Amino acid sequence: MKARVLIRPKEGILDPQGKAVERALPALGFEGIDNVRVGRLVELEADDPAHLESLCEKLLANPLIEDFEIEEIEA
Amino acid sequence: MRFGVLQFPGSCDERDAIAACGRVGEAEMIWHESTDLSGVDAVVVPGGFSYGDYLRVGAIARFAPAMEAVTRFAADGGPVLGICNGFQVLCEAGLLPGALLPNEGRKFLCRQVDLEVVSADSVWLGATEPGQTLSIPVKHANGRWFAPDQTVDALEEAGQIALRYAAGQNPNGSTRDIAGVTNEAGNVMGLMPHPEHAVDAALTGSADGLEIFRSPALATA
């Protein structure tokens, strides 16, 4: 299967990258944008999707500071 | 006391770590593919950008063959010190609590800071006293140590908070100004500041980092 893993900073954890983007927006004329959070997107192909969850917990994300979602994009 | 200093692709402080260890004992480099720690009394996981810091700092280095050996060494009570990237690797490996996040102010920082010894109970701070100040430089972009509040409470209670940045000197926004922590047994310690860059007062203005490298020999004496 082909899958997409979306990893983002956990709720409540300061995301300096998101803050920097948020602060840059008014200078470009984009008003009213709040709570910008920057994460990572990992695309992969897996022979056996059963391992995806544990692979995410062990390597792709650090569950202490990040949440992740696995999205199947092609069986 | 014979130190083994790990070297990953992307490490950059391993030579300074060898030189620092060499001032208090003997030291050898251990390539990341080696699992042989025989003859080594203490391990240093040095600073740098192991495996390019790809994915997340320390995330890939924790799977290095040498880290399997270090994990066994630590479980047997062997002294292990993680400096900067090494601290990040030890947190990712689960040998130390917490995780290291990008600095609050986003900038790469390089400056001398004062550290306060909070608990001197660990193998790596036995040469110091609680309340003592150590002047040691930091240089990092991902040094904001974080753990959930209830975890930090428990660590404080257990004496696992080893070092704090002195009042007003927290450079990265770390939780409760924490600069270094230990495992429960006190044989593994990680810190963001670089004691290996503070071993020669004539060169860098402070030799306080030597206190850390001197400590494990005192523990085994």
mmCIF file of C-alpha atoms in Angstrom:
data_model
loop_
_atom_site.group_PDB
_atom_site.id
_atom_site.type_symbol
_atom_site.label_atom_id
_atom_site.label_comp_id
_atom_site.label_asym_id
_atom_site.label_seq_id
_atom_site.Cartn_x
_atom_site.Cartn_y
_atom_site.Cartn_z
ATOM 1 C CA MET A 1 0.000 0.000 0.000
ATOM 2 C CA LYS A 2 0.942 3.635 -0.364
ATOM 3 C CA ALA A 3 0.496 5.723 2.735
ATOM 4 C CA ARG A 4 0.967 9.233 3.954
ATOM 5 C CA VAL A 5 2.006 9.918 7.534
ATOM 6 C CA LEU A 6 1.252 13.363 8.877
ATOM 7 C CA ILE A 7 3.337 14.333 11.907
ATOM 8 C CA ARG A 8 2.743 17.506 13.879
ATOM 9 C CA PRO A 9 3.769 19.089 17.173
ATOM 10 C CA LYS A 10 1.496 18.032 20.024
ATOM 11 C CA GLU A 11 -1.180 20.454 21.133
ATOM 12 C CA GLY A 12 0.205 22.854 23.743
ATOM 13 C CA ILE A 13 3.837 22.526 22.653
ATOM 14 C CA LEU A 14 5.323 25.767 21.368
ATOM 15 C CA ASP A 15 6.087 25.519 17.648
ATOM 16 C CA PRO A 16 8.624 28.265 16.847
ATOM 17 C CA GLN A 17 8.510 27.451 13.134
ATOM 18 C CA GLY A 18 4.741 27.924 13.030
ATOM 19 C CA LYS A 19 5.082 31.172 15.012
ATOM 20 C CA ALA A 20 7.658 32.489 12.549
ATOM 21 C CA VAL A 21 5.352 31.761 9.603
ATOM 22 C CA GLU A 22 2.433 33.332 11.438
ATOM 23 C CA ARG A 23 4.395 36.517 12.127
ATOM 24 C CA ALA A 24 5.564 36.780 8.525
ATOM 25 C CA LEU A 25 2.048 36.699 7.074
ATOM 26 C CA PRO A 26 0.849 40.235 7.966
ATOM 27 C CA ALA A 27 3.942 41.668 6.244
ATOM 28 C CA LEU A 28 2.719 40.014 3.040
ATOM 29 C CA GLY A 29 -0.773 41.431 3.485
ATOM 30 C CA PHE A 30 -2.399 38.236 4.813
ATOM 31 C CA GLU A 31 -4.413 39.242 7.873
ATOM 32 C CA GLY A 32 -6.439 37.113 10.231
ATOM 33 C CA ILE A 33 -4.307 33.934 10.148
ATOM 34 C CA ASP A 34 -3.801 32.367 13.580
ATOM 35 C CA ASN A 35 -2.444 29.200 15.182
ATOM 36 C CA VAL A 36 -0.095 28.196 12.359
ATOM 37 C CA ARG A 37 1.551 24.833 13.111
ATOM 38 C CA VAL A 38 4.256 23.328 10.947
ATOM 39 C CA GLY A 39 4.617 19.547 10.778
ATOM 40 C CA ARG A 40 6.082 16.911 8.460
ATOM 41 C CA LEU A 41 4.604 14.736 5.783
ATOM 42 C CA VAL A 42 6.156 11.345 5.070
ATOM 43 C CA GLU A 43 5.046 9.334 2.039
ATOM 44 C CA LEU A 44 5.919 5.661 1.881
ATOM 45 C CA GLU A 45 5.072 2.338 0.309
ATOM 46 C CA ALA A 46 4.649 -0.604 2.665
ATOM 47 C CA ASP A 47 4.472 -4.302 1.814
ATOM 48 C CA ASP A 48 2.767 -4.969 5.133
ATOM 49 C CA PRO A 49 0.716 -2.075 6.519
ATOM 50 C CA ALA A 50 0.410 -3.876 9.867
ATOM 51 C CA HIS A 51 3.785 -2.449 10.927
ATOM 52 C CA LEU A 52 2.981 1.166 10.116
ATOM 53 C CA GLU A 53 1.650 2.150 13.513
ATOM 54 C CA SER A 54 4.683 0.822 15.390
ATOM 55 C CA LEU A 55 7.066 2.247 12.787
ATOM 56 C CA CYS A 56 5.533 5.679 13.395
ATOM 57 C CA GLU A 57 5.799 5.356 17.172
ATOM 58 C CA LYS A 58 9.392 4.137 17.042
ATOM 59 C CA LEU A 59 10.898 6.328 14.354
ATOM 60 C CA LEU A 60 8.766 8.703 12.286
ATOM 61 C CA ALA A 61 7.281 10.483 15.306
ATOM 62 C CA ASN A 62 8.305 10.967 18.918
ATOM 63 C CA PRO A 63 5.019 10.397 20.775
ATOM 64 C CA LEU A 64 6.189 12.574 23.671
ATOM 65 C CA ILE A 65 6.192 15.709 21.510
ATOM 66 C CA GLU A 66 4.390 14.783 18.280
ATOM 67 C CA ASP A 67 1.061 13.373 17.095
ATOM 68 C CA PHE A 68 0.782 11.403 13.898
ATOM 69 C CA GLU A 69 -1.946 10.264 11.523
ATOM 70 C CA ILE A 70 -1.623 7.500 8.945
ATOM 71 C CA GLU A 71 -3.598 7.941 5.761
ATOM 72 C CA GLU A 72 -3.855 5.180 3.177
ATOM 73 C CA ILE A 73 -3.713 6.717 -0.286
ATOM 74 C CA GLU A 74 -3.597 3.560 -2.409
ATOM 75 C CA ALA A 75 -4.226 -0.066 -1.471
ATOM 76 C CA MET B 1 39.522 5.416 33.692
ATOM 77 C CA ARG B 2 39.178 4.660 29.988
ATOM 78 C CA PHE B 3 36.556 6.614 28.047
ATOM 79 C CA GLY B 4 34.956 5.517 24.779
ATOM 80 C CA VAL B 5 33.691 8.385 22.638
ATOM 81 C CA LEU B 6 31.139 7.454 19.964
ATOM 82 C CA GLN B 7 31.494 8.810 16.458
ATOM 83 C CA PHE B 8 28.501 8.915 14.100
ATOM 84 C CA PRO B 9 28.540 10.249 10.559
ATOM 85 C CA GLY B 10 27.872 13.941 11.285
ATOM 86 C CA SER B 11 29.389 14.047 14.781
ATOM 87 C CA CYS B 12 31.599 17.104 15.150
ATOM 88 C CA ASP B 13 32.633 17.333 18.809
ATOM 89 C CA GLU B 14 34.106 13.877 19.235
ATOM 90 C CA ARG B 15 37.707 15.103 18.995
ATOM 91 C CA ASP B 16 37.201 17.757 21.667
ATOM 92 C CA ALA B 17 35.509 15.086 23.795
ATOM 93 C CA ILE B 18 38.538 12.784 23.337
ATOM 94 C CA ALA B 19 40.859 15.646 24.294
ATOM 95 C CA ALA B 20 38.761 16.472 27.374
ATOM 96 C CA CYS B 21 38.625 12.815 28.491
ATOM 97 C CA GLY B 22 42.379 12.600 27.844
ATOM 98 C CA ARG B 23 42.976 15.216 30.527
ATOM 99 C CA VAL B 24 41.568 12.932 33.215
ATOM 100 C CA GLY B 25 42.184 9.468 31.769
ATOM 101 C CA GLU B 26 42.535 7.612 28.498
ATOM 102 C CA ALA B 27 40.136 7.863 25.580
ATOM 103 C CA GLU B 28 39.361 6.018 22.369
ATOM 104 C CA MET B 29 36.997 6.669 19.480
ATOM 105 C CA ILE B 30 34.225 4.172 18.813
ATOM 106 C CA TRP B 31 32.791 4.159 15.293
ATOM 107 C CA HIS B 32 28.986 3.949 15.179
ATOM 108 C CA GLU B 33 29.067 0.504 13.508
ATOM 109 C CA SER B 34 31.098 -1.037 16.319
ATOM 110 C CA THR B 35 29.442 -2.876 19.183
ATOM 111 C CA ASP B 36 32.668 -3.506 21.083
ATOM 112 C CA LEU B 37 32.882 -1.569 24.340
ATOM 113 C CA SER B 38 35.319 -3.962 25.979
ATOM 114 C CA GLY B 39 37.912 -2.160 28.062
ATOM 115 C CA VAL B 40 35.788 0.988 28.207
ATOM 116 C CA ASP B 41 34.856 2.280 31.686
ATOM 117 C CA ALA B 42 32.647 5.182 30.572
ATOM 118 C CA VAL B 43 30.957 6.211 27.320
ATOM 119 C CA VAL B 44 30.547 9.724 25.912
ATOM 120 C CA VAL B 45 27.976 10.345 23.168
ATOM 121 C CA PRO B 46 29.278 13.584 21.651
ATOM 122 C CA GLY B 47 27.746 16.623 20.010
ATOM 123 C CA GLY B 48 27.214 17.269 16.346
ATOM 124 C CA PHE B 49 24.573 16.454 13.784
ATOM 125 C CA SER B 50 24.455 12.658 13.687
ATOM 126 C CA TYR B 51 23.071 11.362 10.375
ATOM 127 C CA GLY B 52 22.452 14.965 9.375
ATOM 128 C CA ASP B 53 19.788 15.293 12.084
ATOM 129 C CA TYR B 54 17.417 13.987 9.413
ATOM 130 C CA LEU B 55 13.809 13.420 10.433
ATOM 131 C CA ARG B 56 14.305 14.675 14.004
ATOM 132 C CA VAL B 57 17.427 15.303 16.077
ATOM 133 C CA GLY B 58 18.851 12.042 17.419
ATOM 134 C CA ALA B 59 16.082 9.952 15.852
ATOM 135 C CA ILE B 60 18.235 7.901 13.490
ATOM 136 C CA ALA B 61 21.420 7.686 15.585
ATOM 137 C CA ARG B 62 19.576 5.787 18.293
ATOM 138 C CA PHE B 63 19.382 2.818 15.901
ATOM 139 C CA ALA B 64 23.160 2.694 15.335
ATOM 140 C CA PRO B 65 24.783 -0.644 16.277
ATOM 141 C CA ALA B 66 26.982 1.208 18.786
ATOM 142 C CA MET B 67 23.857 2.468 20.557
ATOM 143 C CA GLU B 68 22.681 -1.106 21.150
ATOM 144 C CA ALA B 69 25.979 -1.705 22.927
ATOM 145 C CA VAL B 70 25.625 1.573 24.851
ATOM 146 C CA THR B 71 22.105 0.603 25.944
ATOM 147 C CA ARG B 72 23.414 -2.706 27.348
ATOM 148 C CA PHE B 73 26.390 -0.896 28.935
ATOM 149 C CA ALA B 74 24.029 1.589 30.612
ATOM 150 C CA ALA B 75 21.698 -1.183 31.806
ATOM 151 C CA ASP B 76 24.706 -2.805 33.512
ATOM 152 C CA GLY B 77 25.353 0.467 35.355
ATOM 153 C CA GLY B 78 28.116 1.788 33.079
ATOM 154 C CA PRO B 79 28.521 5.579 33.109
ATOM 155 C CA VAL B 80 27.151 7.212 29.930
ATOM 156 C CA LEU B 81 27.300 10.953 29.179
ATOM 157 C CA GLY B 82 25.368 12.575 26.319
ATOM 158 C CA ILE B 83 26.453 16.043 25.263
ATOM 159 C CA CYS B 84 24.187 18.199 23.050
ATOM 160 C CA ASN B 85 23.385 15.906 20.082
ATOM 161 C CA GLY B 86 24.419 13.031 22.345
ATOM 162 C CA PHE B 87 21.776 14.172 24.870
ATOM 163 C CA GLN B 88 19.211 14.224 22.050
ATOM 164 C CA VAL B 89 20.236 10.699 21.019
ATOM 165 C CA LEU B 90 19.966 9.361 24.597
ATOM 166 C CA CYS B 91 16.480 10.892 24.971
ATOM 167 C CA GLU B 92 15.368 9.359 21.667
ATOM 168 C CA ALA B 93 16.816 6.020 22.788
ATOM 169 C CA GLY B 94 14.757 6.176 25.971
ATOM 170 C CA LEU B 95 17.860 6.152 28.185
ATOM 171 C CA LEU B 96 16.946 9.615 29.481
ATOM 172 C CA PRO B 97 13.565 11.263 30.058
ATOM 173 C CA GLY B 98 12.175 14.045 27.872
ATOM 174 C CA ALA B 99 12.905 15.294 24.366
ATOM 175 C CA LEU B 100 14.765 18.208 22.785
ATOM 176 C CA LEU B 101 12.757 20.725 20.723
ATOM 177 C CA PRO B 102 13.811 23.650 18.516
ATOM 178 C CA ASN B 103 14.962 26.691 20.499
ATOM 179 C CA GLU B 104 12.122 29.009 21.489
ATOM 180 C CA GLY B 105 13.766 31.881 19.587
ATOM 181 C CA ARG B 106 14.493 29.719 16.485
ATOM 182 C CA LYS B 107 18.125 30.884 16.301
ATOM 183 C CA PHE B 108 21.220 28.735 16.539
ATOM 184 C CA LEU B 109 22.859 29.843 19.799
ATOM 185 C CA CYS B 110 26.518 29.888 20.722
ATOM 186 C CA ARG B 111 27.350 31.466 24.054
ATOM 187 C CA GLN B 112 28.880 30.910 27.470
ATOM 188 C CA VAL B 113 26.282 30.191 30.166
ATOM 189 C CA ASP B 114 26.309 29.632 33.906
ATOM 190 C CA LEU B 115 24.874 26.333 35.069
ATOM 191 C CA GLU B 116 23.717 25.556 38.565
ATOM 192 C CA VAL B 117 24.287 22.067 39.906
ATOM 193 C CA VAL B 118 20.863 20.981 41.172
ATOM 194 C CA SER B 119 21.668 17.408 42.172
ATOM 195 C CA ALA B 120 25.222 16.082 42.465
ATOM 196 C CA ASP B 121 24.058 12.518 43.132
ATOM 197 C CA SER B 122 24.814 11.175 39.653
ATOM 198 C CA VAL B 123 28.017 9.467 38.553
ATOM 199 C CA TRP B 124 28.775 12.502 36.339
ATOM 200 C CA LEU B 125 28.547 15.258 38.966
ATOM 201 C CA GLY B 126 30.191 13.606 41.960
ATOM 202 C CA ALA B 127 33.079 16.089 41.775
ATOM 203 C CA THR B 128 30.642 18.986 42.290
ATOM 204 C CA GLU B 129 28.364 20.218 45.065
ATOM 205 C CA PRO B 130 24.696 21.178 44.754
ATOM 206 C CA GLY B 131 24.447 24.944 44.238
ATOM 207 C CA GLN B 132 27.861 25.133 42.561
ATOM 208 C CA THR B 133 28.061 27.223 39.376
ATOM 209 C CA LEU B 134 29.735 25.862 36.237
ATOM 210 C CA SER B 135 30.598 28.170 33.331
ATOM 211 C CA ILE B 136 30.198 26.128 30.146
ATOM 212 C CA PRO B 137 29.251 27.109 26.563
ATOM 213 C CA VAL B 138 26.091 26.105 24.706
ATOM 214 C CA LYS B 139 25.876 25.834 20.912
ATOM 215 C CA HIS B 140 22.666 24.415 19.526
ATOM 216 C CA ALA B 141 19.477 25.014 17.558
ATOM 217 C CA ASN B 142 17.439 22.237 19.193
ATOM 218 C CA GLY B 143 18.136 22.549 22.889
ATOM 219 C CA ARG B 144 14.729 23.165 24.422
ATOM 220 C CA TRP B 145 14.393 20.229 26.783
ATOM 221 C CA PHE B 146 10.764 19.305 27.310
ATOM 222 C CA ALA B 147 8.805 16.837 29.386
ATOM 223 C CA PRO B 148 5.187 16.972 30.614
ATOM 224 C CA ASP B 149 4.688 18.730 33.965
ATOM 225 C CA GLN B 150 3.906 15.607 35.966
ATOM 226 C CA THR B 151 7.070 13.955 34.590
ATOM 227 C CA VAL B 152 9.186 16.957 35.579
ATOM 228 C CA ASP B 153 7.635 16.944 39.068
ATOM 229 C CA ALA B 154 8.582 13.279 39.451
ATOM 230 C CA LEU B 155 12.121 13.902 38.155
ATOM 231 C CA GLU B 156 12.601 16.768 40.609
ATOM 232 C CA GLU B 157 11.338 14.575 43.411
ATOM 233 C CA ALA B 158 13.741 11.778 42.416
ATOM 234 C CA GLY B 159 16.770 14.085 42.135
ATOM 235 C CA GLN B 160 17.107 13.465 38.399
ATOM 236 C CA ILE B 161 17.310 17.154 37.492
ATOM 237 C CA ALA B 162 21.092 17.516 37.396
ATOM 238 C CA LEU B 163 21.701 21.012 35.998
ATOM 239 C CA ARG B 164 19.754 24.203 35.435
ATOM 240 C CA TYR B 165 20.641 27.363 33.555
ATOM 241 C CA ALA B 166 21.362 30.122 36.095
ATOM 242 C CA ALA B 167 18.556 32.626 36.676
ATOM 243 C CA GLY B 168 17.903 34.688 33.562
ATOM 244 C CA GLN B 169 20.274 32.641 31.387
ATOM 245 C CA ASN B 170 17.955 30.009 29.910
ATOM 246 C CA PRO B 171 18.966 30.341 26.236
ATOM 247 C CA ASN B 172 16.364 28.108 24.593
ATOM 248 C CA GLY B 173 13.118 28.116 26.582
ATOM 249 C CA SER B 174 13.678 24.701 28.176
ATOM 250 C CA THR B 175 11.135 23.526 30.753
ATOM 251 C CA ARG B 176 11.932 25.000 34.215
ATOM 252 C CA ASP B 177 15.380 26.141 32.972
ATOM 253 C CA ILE B 178 16.576 22.532 32.876
ATOM 254 C CA ALA B 179 19.957 22.042 31.161
ATOM 255 C CA GLY B 180 20.742 18.443 32.116
ATOM 256 C CA VAL B 181 18.980 15.360 33.488
ATOM 257 C CA THR B 182 19.958 11.861 34.622
ATOM 258 C CA ASN B 183 18.333 8.452 34.523
ATOM 259 C CA GLU B 184 16.894 6.956 37.670
ATOM 260 C CA ALA B 185 20.063 5.057 38.573
ATOM 261 C CA GLY B 186 22.255 8.147 38.073
ATOM 262 C CA ASN B 187 24.766 6.490 35.724
ATOM 263 C CA VAL B 188 23.419 8.166 32.570
ATOM 264 C CA MET B 189 23.421 11.948 32.239
ATOM 265 C CA GLY B 190 22.661 14.245 29.320
ATOM 266 C CA LEU B 191 23.169 17.973 29.013
ATOM 267 C CA MET B 192 22.897 20.534 26.221
ATOM 268 C CA PRO B 193 25.967 22.625 27.227
ATOM 269 C CA HIS B 194 29.412 21.412 26.134
ATOM 270 C CA PRO B 195 31.735 20.556 29.046
ATOM 271 C CA GLU B 196 34.361 19.351 26.521
ATOM 272 C CA HIS B 197 34.691 22.959 25.316
ATOM 273 C CA ALA B 198 35.446 24.184 28.842
ATOM 274 C CA VAL B 199 38.533 22.260 29.926
ATOM 275 C CA ASP B 200 41.272 24.846 29.440
ATOM 276 C CA ALA B 201 40.923 28.234 31.135
ATOM 277 C CA ALA B 202 43.669 29.784 29.007
ATOM 278 C CA LEU B 203 41.880 28.754 25.821
ATOM 279 C CA THR B 204 38.182 29.346 26.572
ATOM 280 C CA GLY B 205 38.107 31.176 29.899
ATOM 281 C CA SER B 206 36.785 28.258 31.941
ATOM 282 C CA ALA B 207 37.897 24.767 32.905
ATOM 283 C CA ASP B 208 34.653 23.965 34.755
ATOM 284 C CA GLY B 209 33.785 21.239 32.253
ATOM 285 C CA LEU B 210 36.576 19.098 33.695
ATOM 286 C CA GLU B 211 34.508 18.592 36.859
ATOM 287 C CA ILE B 212 32.137 16.442 34.803
ATOM 288 C CA PHE B 213 34.871 14.313 33.191
ATOM 289 C CA ARG B 214 36.586 13.886 36.576
ATOM 290 C CA SER B 215 33.439 12.603 38.261
ATOM 291 C CA PRO B 216 33.103 8.981 37.065
ATOM 292 C CA ALA B 217 36.589 8.083 38.331
ATOM 293 C CA LEU B 218 35.559 9.331 41.790
ATOM 294 C CA ALA B 219 32.445 7.158 41.661
ATOM 295 C CA THR B 220 34.434 3.981 41.000
ATOM 296 C CA ALA B 221 37.262 4.829 43.403
#
